PDB file of C-alpha atoms and ligand atoms in Angstrom:
ATOM      1  CA  MET A   1     -27.381  15.262   9.021  1.00 91.00           C
ATOM      2  CA  LEU A   2     -24.900  14.185  11.416  1.00 95.00           C
ATOM      3  CA  LEU A   3     -23.028  17.440  11.968  1.00 97.00           C
ATOM      4  CA  GLU A   4     -24.130  20.821   9.898  1.00 98.00           C
ATOM      5  CA  VAL A   5     -21.583  23.656  10.258  1.00 98.00           C
ATOM      6  CA  ARG A   6     -22.896  27.050   8.944  1.00 97.00           C
ATOM      7  CA  GLY A   7     -20.476  30.165   8.962  1.00 98.00           C
ATOM      8  CA  ALA A   8     -18.123  29.152  11.641  1.00 98.00           C
ATOM      9  CA  LYS A   9     -15.438  31.054  13.071  1.00 98.00           C
ATOM     10  CA  VAL A  10     -12.479  30.778  15.085  1.00 98.00           C
ATOM     11  CA  ALA A  11     -10.488  33.334  17.178  1.00 98.00           C
ATOM     12  CA  TYR A  12      -7.536  33.581  18.413  1.00 97.00           C
ATOM     13  CA  ARG A  13      -6.539  35.899  21.002  1.00 94.00           C
ATOM     14  CA  ARG A  14      -2.829  37.696  20.232  1.00 88.00           C
ATOM     15  CA  GLY A  15      -2.000  40.091  23.239  1.00 90.00           C
ATOM     16  CA  ARG A  16      -4.740  42.649  22.382  1.00 92.00           C
ATOM     17  CA  LYS A  17      -5.371  42.251  19.432  1.00 95.00           C
ATOM     18  CA  VAL A  18      -8.079  39.247  17.856  1.00 95.00           C
ATOM     19  CA  PHE A  19      -6.859  37.306  14.980  1.00 97.00           C
ATOM     20  CA  GLU A  20      -9.810  35.537  12.848  1.00 97.00           C
ATOM     21  CA  ALA A  21      -8.280  32.335  11.812  1.00 98.00           C
ATOM     22  CA  VAL A  22     -11.487  30.755  10.508  1.00 98.00           C
ATOM     23  CA  ARG A  23     -13.963  33.303   9.118  1.00 98.00           C
ATOM     24  CA  GLY A  24     -17.114  31.923   8.544  1.00 98.00           C
ATOM     25  CA  VAL A  25     -17.279  28.312   7.135  1.00 98.00           C
ATOM     26  CA  SER A  26     -19.780  25.872   6.475  1.00 98.00           C
ATOM     27  CA  PHE A  27     -20.152  22.229   5.457  1.00 97.00           C
ATOM     28  CA  SER A  28     -22.522  19.251   6.297  1.00 96.00           C
ATOM     29  CA  LEU A  29     -21.195  15.804   6.784  1.00 96.00           C
ATOM     30  CA  ASP A  30     -23.450  12.197   6.793  1.00 95.00           C
ATOM     31  CA  LYS A  31     -23.339   9.018   8.792  1.00 93.00           C
ATOM     32  CA  GLY A  32     -20.732   7.286   6.997  1.00 91.00           C
ATOM     33  CA  GLN A  33     -19.295  10.371   5.035  1.00 93.00           C
ATOM     34  CA  THR A  34     -16.101  11.021   4.743  1.00 92.00           C
ATOM     35  CA  LEU A  35     -15.137  14.684   3.967  1.00 95.00           C
ATOM     36  CA  GLY A  36     -11.388  16.205   3.115  1.00 95.00           C
ATOM     37  CA  ILE A  37     -10.664  19.438   4.074  1.00 95.00           C
ATOM     38  CA  VAL A  38      -7.366  20.842   2.230  1.00 93.00           C
ATOM     39  CA  GLY A  39      -5.789  23.669   1.664  1.00 91.00           C
ATOM     40  CA  GLU A  40      -1.691  25.512   2.561  1.00 89.00           C
ATOM     41  CA  SER A  41      -0.500  25.827   6.114  1.00 90.00           C
ATOM     42  CA  GLY A  42      -1.808  28.036   7.893  1.00 94.00           C
ATOM     43  CA  SER A  43      -4.859  28.479   6.175  1.00 96.00           C
ATOM     44  CA  GLY A  44      -6.733  27.260   9.183  1.00 96.00           C
ATOM     45  CA  LYS A  45      -7.350  23.518   8.758  1.00 95.00           C
ATOM     46  CA  SER A  46      -6.109  22.372  12.963  1.00 94.00           C
ATOM     47  CA  THR A  47      -8.092  25.798  13.627  1.00 96.00           C
ATOM     48  CA  LEU A  48     -11.186  24.465  12.429  1.00 97.00           C
ATOM     49  CA  SER A  49     -10.374  20.754  13.689  1.00 95.00           C
ATOM     50  CA  LYS A  50     -10.116  21.330  17.402  1.00 94.00           C
ATOM     51  CA  ALA A  51     -13.309  23.721  17.145  1.00 96.00           C
ATOM     52  CA  LEU A  52     -14.852  20.887  16.160  1.00 96.00           C
ATOM     53  CA  ALA A  53     -13.096  18.812  18.935  1.00 93.00           C
ATOM     54  CA  LEU A  54     -14.216  21.594  21.482  1.00 94.00           C
ATOM     55  CA  LEU A  55     -10.567  22.406  21.796  1.00 92.00           C
ATOM     56  CA  LEU A  56     -11.526  25.857  20.849  1.00 94.00           C
ATOM     57  CA  PRO A  57     -14.268  27.767  21.071  1.00 95.00           C
ATOM     58  CA  PHE A  58     -16.345  28.892  18.115  1.00 96.00           C
ATOM     59  CA  SER A  59     -16.364  33.007  17.834  1.00 96.00           C
ATOM     60  CA  GLY A  60     -19.436  32.762  15.223  1.00 97.00           C
ATOM     61  CA  GLY A  61     -21.872  30.777  13.282  1.00 97.00           C
ATOM     62  CA  SER A  62     -22.782  27.668  14.137  1.00 96.00           C
ATOM     63  CA  ALA A  63     -22.340  24.046  14.380  1.00 97.00           C
ATOM     64  CA  LEU A  64     -24.947  21.444  14.783  1.00 97.00           C
ATOM     65  CA  TYR A  65     -24.793  17.915  16.443  1.00 97.00           C
ATOM     66  CA  GLU A  66     -27.371  15.474  15.826  1.00 95.00           C
ATOM     67  CA  GLY A  67     -29.430  18.958  15.350  1.00 95.00           C
ATOM     68  CA  ARG A  68     -28.366  20.060  18.695  1.00 95.00           C
ATOM     69  CA  ASP A  69     -25.661  23.376  18.970  1.00 95.00           C
ATOM     70  CA  ILE A  70     -22.638  22.034  20.310  1.00 95.00           C
ATOM     71  CA  SER A  71     -21.879  25.606  21.676  1.00 92.00           C
ATOM     72  CA  ALA A  72     -25.144  25.278  23.596  1.00 93.00           C
ATOM     73  CA  PHE A  73     -24.415  21.884  25.035  1.00 95.00           C
ATOM     74  CA  THR A  74     -25.282  21.050  28.359  1.00 96.00           C
ATOM     75  CA  ARG A  75     -21.976  19.150  30.678  1.00 96.00           C
ATOM     76  CA  ALA A  76     -23.634  15.714  29.588  1.00 95.00           C
ATOM     77  CA  GLU A  77     -24.019  16.037  25.981  1.00 96.00           C
ATOM     78  CA  ARG A  78     -20.432  17.570  25.706  1.00 95.00           C
ATOM     79  CA  ALA A  79     -19.179  14.300  27.675  1.00 92.00           C
ATOM     80  CA  ARG A  80     -21.454  12.505  24.952  1.00 93.00           C
ATOM     81  CA  TYR A  81     -19.774  14.558  22.221  1.00 95.00           C
ATOM     82  CA  ARG A  82     -16.340  14.036  23.342  1.00 92.00           C
ATOM     83  CA  ARG A  83     -16.869  10.416  23.204  1.00 90.00           C
ATOM     84  CA  SER A  84     -18.674  10.195  19.836  1.00 94.00           C
ATOM     85  CA  VAL A  85     -16.353  12.762  17.964  1.00 95.00           C
ATOM     86  CA  GLN A  86     -12.539  11.488  18.136  1.00 93.00           C
ATOM     87  CA  MET A  87      -9.369  13.203  17.120  1.00 91.00           C
ATOM     88  CA  VAL A  88      -6.241  12.201  15.812  1.00 89.00           C
ATOM     89  CA  PHE A  89      -3.533  15.180  15.792  1.00 84.00           C
ATOM     90  CA  GLN A  90      -0.923  16.238  13.628  1.00 76.00           C
ATOM     91  CA  ASP A  91       1.644  15.464  15.768  1.00 75.00           C
ATOM     92  CA  ALA A  92       1.140  12.101  17.282  1.00 72.00           C
ATOM     93  CA  THR A  93       3.659  11.900  19.778  1.00 72.00           C
ATOM     94  CA  GLY A  94       2.403  15.014  21.056  1.00 73.00           C
ATOM     95  CA  SER A  95      -1.019  13.714  21.903  1.00 79.00           C
ATOM     96  CA  MET A  96       0.043  10.715  23.193  1.00 87.00           C
ATOM     97  CA  ASN A  97       0.444  10.589  27.363  1.00 91.00           C
ATOM     98  CA  PRO A  98       4.283   9.727  27.160  1.00 92.00           C
ATOM     99  CA  ARG A  99       4.099   7.916  30.872  1.00 94.00           C
ATOM    100  CA  MET A 100       1.333   5.501  29.604  1.00 95.00           C
ATOM    101  CA  LYS A 101       2.595   2.684  27.628  1.00 97.00           C
ATOM    102  CA  VAL A 102       0.474   1.840  24.506  1.00 96.00           C
ATOM    103  CA  ARG A 103      -1.396  -0.965  26.391  1.00 96.00           C
ATOM    104  CA  ALA A 104      -2.369   1.108  29.326  1.00 96.00           C
ATOM    105  CA  ALA A 105      -3.462   3.953  27.037  1.00 95.00           C
ATOM    106  CA  LEU A 106      -5.902   1.786  24.966  1.00 96.00           C
ATOM    107  CA  GLU A 107      -6.834   0.072  28.304  1.00 95.00           C
ATOM    108  CA  GLU A 108      -7.423   3.333  30.103  1.00 94.00           C
ATOM    109  CA  VAL A 109     -10.264   4.534  26.983  1.00 93.00           C
ATOM    110  CA  LEU A 110     -11.722   1.448  26.936  1.00 95.00           C
ATOM    111  CA  SER A 111     -12.908   1.297  30.873  1.00 93.00           C
ATOM    112  CA  VAL A 112     -14.167   4.790  30.301  1.00 89.00           C
ATOM    113  CA  HIS A 113     -16.218   3.748  27.108  1.00 86.00           C
ATOM    114  CA  ARG A 114     -16.669  -0.016  27.334  1.00 88.00           C
ATOM    115  CA  PRO A 115     -16.501  -0.335  31.351  1.00 92.00           C
ATOM    116  CA  GLU A 116     -19.311  -3.719  30.765  1.00 95.00           C
ATOM    117  CA  LEU A 117     -15.998  -5.193  29.410  1.00 93.00           C
ATOM    118  CA  GLY A 118     -14.177  -8.590  31.540  1.00 94.00           C
ATOM    119  CA  ARG A 119     -10.665  -8.794  31.275  1.00 93.00           C
ATOM    120  CA  LYS A 120     -10.259 -11.225  28.502  1.00 95.00           C
ATOM    121  CA  GLU A 121     -12.623  -9.532  26.469  1.00 95.00           C
ATOM    122  CA  ARG A 122     -10.809  -6.096  26.970  1.00 95.00           C
ATOM    123  CA  ALA A 123      -7.919  -8.102  25.901  1.00 95.00           C
ATOM    124  CA  SER A 124      -9.874  -9.363  22.821  1.00 95.00           C
ATOM    125  CA  ARG A 125     -10.520  -5.975  21.994  1.00 94.00           C
ATOM    126  CA  ILE A 126      -7.301  -4.671  22.617  1.00 96.00           C
ATOM    127  CA  ALA A 127      -6.113  -7.390  19.512  1.00 95.00           C
ATOM    128  CA  GLU A 128      -8.774  -6.382  17.328  1.00 91.00           C
ATOM    129  CA  LEU A 129      -7.745  -2.493  17.890  1.00 90.00           C
ATOM    130  CA  LEU A 130      -4.104  -3.710  16.786  1.00 92.00           C
ATOM    131  CA  ASP A 131      -5.675  -5.743  13.923  1.00 86.00           C
ATOM    132  CA  SER A 132      -7.300  -2.725  12.011  1.00 79.00           C
ATOM    133  CA  THR A 133      -4.434  -0.586  12.539  1.00 82.00           C
ATOM    134  CA  GLY A 134      -2.197  -2.961  11.466  1.00 83.00           C
ATOM    135  CA  LEU A 135       0.126  -2.928  14.713  1.00 91.00           C
ATOM    136  CA  ALA A 136       2.510  -5.809  16.176  1.00 94.00           C
ATOM    137  CA  SER A 137       1.179  -6.640  19.734  1.00 95.00           C
ATOM    138  CA  SER A 138       4.844  -5.825  20.537  1.00 96.00           C
ATOM    139  CA  VAL A 139       3.925  -2.307  20.769  1.00 97.00           C
ATOM    140  CA  LEU A 140       1.614  -2.917  24.023  1.00 97.00           C
ATOM    141  CA  GLU A 141       4.594  -3.040  25.925  1.00 97.00           C
ATOM    142  CA  GLN A 142       6.188   0.599  24.629  1.00 97.00           C
ATOM    143  CA  TYR A 143       5.491   4.485  25.505  1.00 96.00           C
ATOM    144  CA  PRO A 144       5.292   6.610  22.701  1.00 93.00           C
ATOM    145  CA  ARG A 145       8.841   7.560  22.623  1.00 93.00           C
ATOM    146  CA  GLU A 146      10.384   4.424  22.000  1.00 94.00           C
ATOM    147  CA  LEU A 147       7.591   4.401  19.035  1.00 92.00           C
ATOM    148  CA  SER A 148       8.706   5.226  15.231  1.00 87.00           C
ATOM    149  CA  GLY A 149       6.360   7.914  13.721  1.00 82.00           C
ATOM    150  CA  GLY A 150       3.980   5.642  12.202  1.00 82.00           C
ATOM    151  CA  GLN A 151       3.479   3.289  14.894  1.00 88.00           C
ATOM    152  CA  CYS A 152       2.564   6.390  17.003  1.00 89.00           C
ATOM    153  CA  GLN A 153       0.390   7.534  14.486  1.00 85.00           C
ATOM    154  CA  ARG A 154      -1.364   3.815  14.288  1.00 87.00           C
ATOM    155  CA  ALA A 155      -1.083   3.661  17.768  1.00 92.00           C
ATOM    156  CA  SER A 156      -3.078   6.970  17.981  1.00 91.00           C
ATOM    157  CA  PHE A 157      -6.347   6.068  15.998  1.00 88.00           C
ATOM    158  CA  ALA A 158      -5.944   2.662  17.526  1.00 91.00           C
ATOM    159  CA  ARG A 159      -6.803   4.906  20.912  1.00 93.00           C
ATOM    160  CA  ALA A 160      -9.506   6.839  18.934  1.00 91.00           C
ATOM    161  CA  LEU A 161     -10.889   4.132  17.593  1.00 88.00           C
ATOM    162  CA  ALA A 162     -11.099   2.161  21.355  1.00 91.00           C
ATOM    163  CA  ALA A 163     -13.919   4.743  21.950  1.00 89.00           C
ATOM    164  CA  GLU A 164     -16.051   3.705  19.072  1.00 87.00           C
ATOM    165  CA  PRO A 165     -16.730   7.255  18.080  1.00 92.00           C
ATOM    166  CA  SER A 166     -19.020   8.192  15.229  1.00 94.00           C
ATOM    167  CA  VAL A 167     -16.757  10.966  13.656  1.00 95.00           C
ATOM    168  CA  LEU A 168     -12.667  10.549  13.398  1.00 93.00           C
ATOM    169  CA  ILE A 169     -11.128  13.997  12.970  1.00 94.00           C
ATOM    170  CA  ALA A 170      -7.770  12.927  11.416  1.00 90.00           C
ATOM    171  CA  ASP A 171      -5.575  16.375  11.284  1.00 90.00           C
ATOM    172  CA  GLU A 172      -2.690  15.444   8.560  1.00 84.00           C
ATOM    173  CA  PRO A 173      -2.456  12.097   9.845  1.00 77.00           C
ATOM    174  CA  VAL A 174      -0.110  10.762   7.567  1.00 73.00           C
ATOM    175  CA  SER A 175       2.113  13.864   6.290  1.00 68.00           C
ATOM    176  CA  ALA A 176       4.806  12.908   8.465  1.00 65.00           C
ATOM    177  CA  LEU A 177       5.009   9.582   7.451  1.00 68.00           C
ATOM    178  CA  ASP A 178       6.549   8.296   4.634  1.00 68.00           C
ATOM    179  CA  VAL A 179       4.373   7.029   1.252  1.00 69.00           C
ATOM    180  CA  SER A 180       3.941   3.345   2.264  1.00 70.00           C
ATOM    181  CA  VAL A 181       2.889   4.009   5.595  1.00 69.00           C
ATOM    182  CA  GLN A 182       0.637   6.691   4.284  1.00 71.00           C
ATOM    183  CA  ALA A 183      -0.982   4.403   2.079  1.00 74.00           C
ATOM    184  CA  ARG A 184      -2.250   1.912   5.110  1.00 73.00           C
ATOM    185  CA  ILE A 185      -3.540   4.790   7.142  1.00 73.00           C
ATOM    186  CA  LEU A 186      -5.131   5.960   4.333  1.00 77.00           C
ATOM    187  CA  ASN A 187      -6.686   2.645   3.623  1.00 81.00           C
ATOM    188  CA  LEU A 188      -7.416   2.270   7.409  1.00 77.00           C
ATOM    189  CA  VAL A 189      -9.783   5.436   7.226  1.00 79.00           C
ATOM    190  CA  ARG A 190     -11.177   3.619   4.187  1.00 83.00           C
ATOM    191  CA  ASP A 191     -12.591   0.538   5.497  1.00 81.00           C
ATOM    192  CA  LEU A 192     -13.399   2.090   8.656  1.00 78.00           C
ATOM    193  CA  ARG A 193     -15.993   3.895   6.792  1.00 83.00           C
ATOM    194  CA  GLU A 194     -16.856   1.176   5.158  1.00 84.00           C
ATOM    195  CA  ARG A 195     -16.855  -1.466   8.056  1.00 81.00           C
ATOM    196  CA  LEU A 196     -17.710   0.688  11.062  1.00 80.00           C
ATOM    197  CA  GLY A 197     -19.875   3.530   9.277  1.00 88.00           C
ATOM    198  CA  ILE A 198     -17.655   6.092  10.540  1.00 91.00           C
ATOM    199  CA  SER A 199     -17.678   9.280   9.636  1.00 94.00           C
ATOM    200  CA  VAL A 200     -14.503  11.146   8.703  1.00 92.00           C
ATOM    201  CA  ILE A 201     -13.151  14.797   8.266  1.00 94.00           C
ATOM    202  CA  LEU A 202      -9.479  14.506   6.697  1.00 92.00           C
ATOM    203  CA  VAL A 203      -7.586  17.323   7.257  1.00 92.00           C
ATOM    204  CA  SER A 204      -4.410  17.781   4.816  1.00 85.00           C
ATOM    205  CA  HIS A 205      -2.591  19.918   2.703  1.00 77.00           C
ATOM    206  CA  ASP A 206      -2.084  17.721   0.481  1.00 73.00           C
ATOM    207  CA  LEU A 207      -4.858  17.014  -2.483  1.00 78.00           C
ATOM    208  CA  ALA A 208      -3.494  13.949  -3.482  1.00 74.00           C
ATOM    209  CA  VAL A 209      -3.720  12.356  -0.206  1.00 74.00           C
ATOM    210  CA  VAL A 210      -7.513  12.599   0.147  1.00 82.00           C
ATOM    211  CA  ARG A 211      -7.953  12.130  -3.604  1.00 79.00           C
ATOM    212  CA  ASN A 212      -8.649   8.440  -3.343  1.00 75.00           C
ATOM    213  CA  VAL A 213     -10.318   8.143   0.451  1.00 83.00           C
ATOM    214  CA  CYS A 214     -12.916  11.364   0.268  1.00 90.00           C
ATOM    215  CA  ASP A 215     -16.151  11.490  -0.975  1.00 92.00           C
ATOM    216  CA  ASN A 216     -16.631  15.391  -0.391  1.00 95.00           C
ATOM    217  CA  VAL A 217     -14.110  17.824  -0.269  1.00 95.00           C
ATOM    218  CA  CYS A 218     -13.105  21.492   0.766  1.00 96.00           C
ATOM    219  CA  VAL A 219     -10.408  23.521   0.057  1.00 95.00           C
ATOM    220  CA  MET A 220      -9.729  26.006   2.348  1.00 96.00           C
ATOM    221  CA  HIS A 221      -7.408  29.289   1.952  1.00 96.00           C
ATOM    222  CA  ALA A 222      -7.260  31.930   4.510  1.00 97.00           C
ATOM    223  CA  GLY A 223      -9.559  31.009   6.923  1.00 98.00           C
ATOM    224  CA  LEU A 224     -12.633  30.390   4.421  1.00 98.00           C
ATOM    225  CA  PHE A 225     -13.375  27.414   1.813  1.00 97.00           C
ATOM    226  CA  GLU A 226     -12.743  28.777  -1.411  1.00 95.00           C
ATOM    227  CA  GLU A 227     -14.595  25.933  -2.747  1.00 95.00           C
ATOM    228  CA  SER A 228     -16.152  22.245  -1.733  1.00 95.00           C
ATOM    229  CA  GLY A 229     -18.341  20.016  -3.547  1.00 95.00           C
ATOM    230  CA  PRO A 230     -17.705  15.902  -4.667  1.00 94.00           C
ATOM    231  CA  ALA A 231     -14.383  15.068  -4.743  1.00 91.00           C
ATOM    232  CA  GLU A 232     -14.756  13.565  -8.280  1.00 88.00           C
ATOM    233  CA  GLU A 233     -16.219  16.971  -9.437  1.00 91.00           C
ATOM    234  CA  VAL A 234     -13.037  19.480  -7.023  1.00 91.00           C
ATOM    235  CA  PHE A 235     -10.453  17.441  -8.766  1.00 87.00           C
ATOM    236  CA  ALA A 236     -10.976  16.744 -12.426  1.00 86.00           C
ATOM    237  CA  HIS A 237     -12.816  20.823 -12.766  1.00 89.00           C
ATOM    238  CA  PRO A 238     -10.880  22.581 -10.064  1.00 90.00           C
ATOM    239  CA  ARG A 239     -12.732  26.595 -10.324  1.00 93.00           C
ATOM    240  CA  THR A 240     -10.101  28.737  -8.854  1.00 92.00           C
ATOM    241  CA  GLU A 241      -6.665  29.062  -9.560  1.00 92.00           C
ATOM    242  CA  TYR A 242      -5.698  28.261  -5.598  1.00 91.00           C
ATOM    243  CA  THR A 243      -7.053  25.043  -5.734  1.00 89.00           C
ATOM    244  CA  ARG A 244      -5.107  24.325  -9.304  1.00 86.00           C
ATOM    245  CA  SER A 245      -1.731  25.036  -7.875  1.00 85.00           C
ATOM    246  CA  LEU A 246      -2.430  22.766  -4.629  1.00 84.00           C
ATOM    247  CA  LEU A 247      -3.326  19.864  -7.078  1.00 81.00           C
ATOM    248  CA  ALA A 248      -0.479  20.781  -9.501  1.00 78.00           C
ATOM    249  CA  ALA A 249       1.930  20.944  -6.141  1.00 70.00           C
ATOM    250  CA  VAL A 250       0.995  17.619  -4.933  1.00 59.00           C
ATOM    251  CA  PRO A 251       0.959  14.839  -7.553  1.00 51.00           C
ATOM    252  CA  ASP A 252       3.933  12.937  -5.849  1.00 54.00           C
ATOM    253  CA  VAL A 253       4.111  12.811  -2.370  1.00 45.00           C
ATOM    254  CA  ALA A 254       7.677  11.809  -2.663  1.00 43.00           C
ATOM    255  CA  ARG A 255       8.652  14.874  -3.906  1.00 54.00           C
ATOM    256  CA  ALA A 256       6.550  17.433  -1.644  1.00 51.00           C
ATOM    257  CA  LEU A 257       8.208  15.269   1.353  1.00 48.00           C
ATOM    258  CA  ARG A 258      11.499  15.975  -0.160  1.00 55.00           C
ATOM    259  CA  ALA A 259      10.835  19.700  -0.533  1.00 60.00           C
ATOM    260  CA  ARG A 260       9.683  19.752   2.965  1.00 61.00           C
ATOM    261  CA  ARG A 261      12.878  18.521   4.376  1.00 62.00           C
ATOM    262  CA  GLU A 262      14.634  20.566   2.118  1.00 72.00           C
ATOM    263  CA  GLU A 263      12.999  23.308   3.249  1.00 74.00           C
ATOM    264  CA  ALA A 264      13.627  22.580   6.690  1.00 73.00           C
ATOM    265  CA  ALA A 265      17.255  22.387   5.983  1.00 78.00           C
ATOM    266  CA  ALA A 266      17.718  25.847   4.045  1.00 79.00           C
ATOM    267  CA  ARG A 267      16.444  27.471   7.304  1.00 75.00           C
ATOM    268  CA  GLU A 268      17.986  25.286   9.795  1.00 74.00           C
ATOM    269  CA  ALA A 269      21.546  26.513   7.607  1.00 76.00           C
ATOM    270  CA  ARG A 270      20.491  30.219   7.859  1.00 71.00           C
ATOM    271  CA  PRO A 271      22.751  32.295   9.918  1.00 65.00           C
TER     272      PRO A 271
HETATM  273  N1  LIG B 301      -2.745  29.300  19.430  1.00 95.97           N
HETATM  274  C1  LIG B 301      -2.671  30.313  18.162  1.00 95.97           C
HETATM  275  N2  LIG B 301      -2.385  31.911  18.670  1.00 95.97           N
HETATM  276  C2  LIG B 301      -2.236  32.627  17.762  1.00 95.97           C
HETATM  277  N3  LIG B 301      -2.924  32.307  15.945  1.00 95.97           N
HETATM  278  C3  LIG B 301      -2.758  30.698  15.807  1.00 95.97           C
HETATM  279  C4  LIG B 301      -2.843  29.811  17.364  1.00 95.97           C
HETATM  280  N4  LIG B 301      -2.704  28.808  16.400  1.00 95.97           N
HETATM  281  C5  LIG B 301      -2.275  28.692  15.107  1.00 95.97           C
HETATM  282  N5  LIG B 301      -2.848  30.633  15.068  1.00 95.97           N
HETATM  283  C6  LIG B 301      -2.994  31.128  13.469  1.00 95.97           C
HETATM  284  O1  LIG B 301      -3.858  30.519  12.623  1.00 95.97           O
HETATM  285  C7  LIG B 301      -3.783  30.394  11.088  1.00 95.97           C
HETATM  286  C8  LIG B 301      -4.385  29.175  11.219  1.00 95.97           C
HETATM  287  O2  LIG B 301      -3.480  27.897  11.458  1.00 95.97           O
HETATM  288  P1  LIG B 301      -3.752  26.688  11.282  1.00 95.97           P
HETATM  289  O3  LIG B 301      -2.686  26.151  12.391  1.00 95.97           O
HETATM  290  O4  LIG B 301      -5.039  26.294  11.954  1.00 95.97           O
HETATM  291  O5  LIG B 301      -3.508  26.384   9.954  1.00 95.97           O
HETATM  292  P2  LIG B 301      -3.232  24.868   9.411  1.00 95.97           P
HETATM  293  O6  LIG B 301      -3.807  24.395   7.971  1.00 95.97           O
HETATM  294  O7  LIG B 301      -3.781  23.811  10.246  1.00 95.97           O
HETATM  295  O8  LIG B 301      -1.804  25.204   8.907  1.00 95.97           O
HETATM  296  P3  LIG B 301      -0.699  23.505   8.983  1.00 95.97           P
HETATM  297  O9  LIG B 301      -1.162  22.997   7.443  1.00 95.97           O
HETATM  298  O10 LIG B 301       0.747  24.266   8.867  1.00 95.97           O
HETATM  299  O11 LIG B 301      -0.893  22.721   9.673  1.00 95.97           O
HETATM  300  C9  LIG B 301      -2.088  30.774  11.109  1.00 95.97           C
HETATM  301  O12 LIG B 301      -2.155  31.870  10.733  1.00 95.97           O
HETATM  302  C10 LIG B 301      -1.649  30.457  12.823  1.00 95.97           C
HETATM  303  O13 LIG B 301      -0.465  31.247  12.653  1.00 95.97           O
HETATM  304 MG1  LIG B 302      -2.710  22.277  11.044  1.00 95.97          MG
END
């Protein structure tokens, strides 16, 4: 087992109060497996992802990576884990260094993870990364703010892949993108698993998005997993009303996106 999470909790401090956003979740992830974590907004998906990426501490339970508790990692183990477990964030624009062109961002990662590569090899590795994320080489000379949302998301994938991770955690990698770009990114995720044997944790509030990509799925609600199991099963026979409502809400990605835009517009219009 690559990753084994048992009763994991993550809490935020809000002034004097402590708010537990993840209240005890368990799952395991094998090499080459894709796990979908779905659930409504605010259910704790990003919080869990961030804790797995060591950006937030677990406040309870345990997470074992290759049998070692990640909270008990030595400094060297933490560094190795940070290389092996890469994260693509919900907001790709915010996660790319704004002062670095795409080329520099990729070179930086390669110089850390593949210091043995010469200039030529590095260039061909960068070409490969662009190819597998479907980016044109022209983006290399662009800054993140000069990229479209889809390009930026792909660049962020390319940077994560440059580190040759064992696990890729992708937090809502497609929700802000239009449907055709979503499909390409999801194909990319599938391809990564098949070609490179990478394990993927795909976070989304949209069950339709993970339907074709994930082996297993966990349905998150208010900091807990309401149900989990093989994706086929959960989708075919949802056991809870909550999962059924998620399923019913998103057969049509475009409609969901439209609804979100309308909601945002309505919020703006409110005095
Ligand atoms: N920095 C923070 N401090 C305090 N509370 C937070 C913080 N970040 C998130 N929360 C709270 O934790 C809960 C879970 O948030 P989280 O971002 O993990 O949800 P999510 O499932 O990723 O939602 P979305 O689908 O909207 O991205 C929410 O109630 C949120 O308000
Ligand atoms: Mg989130």
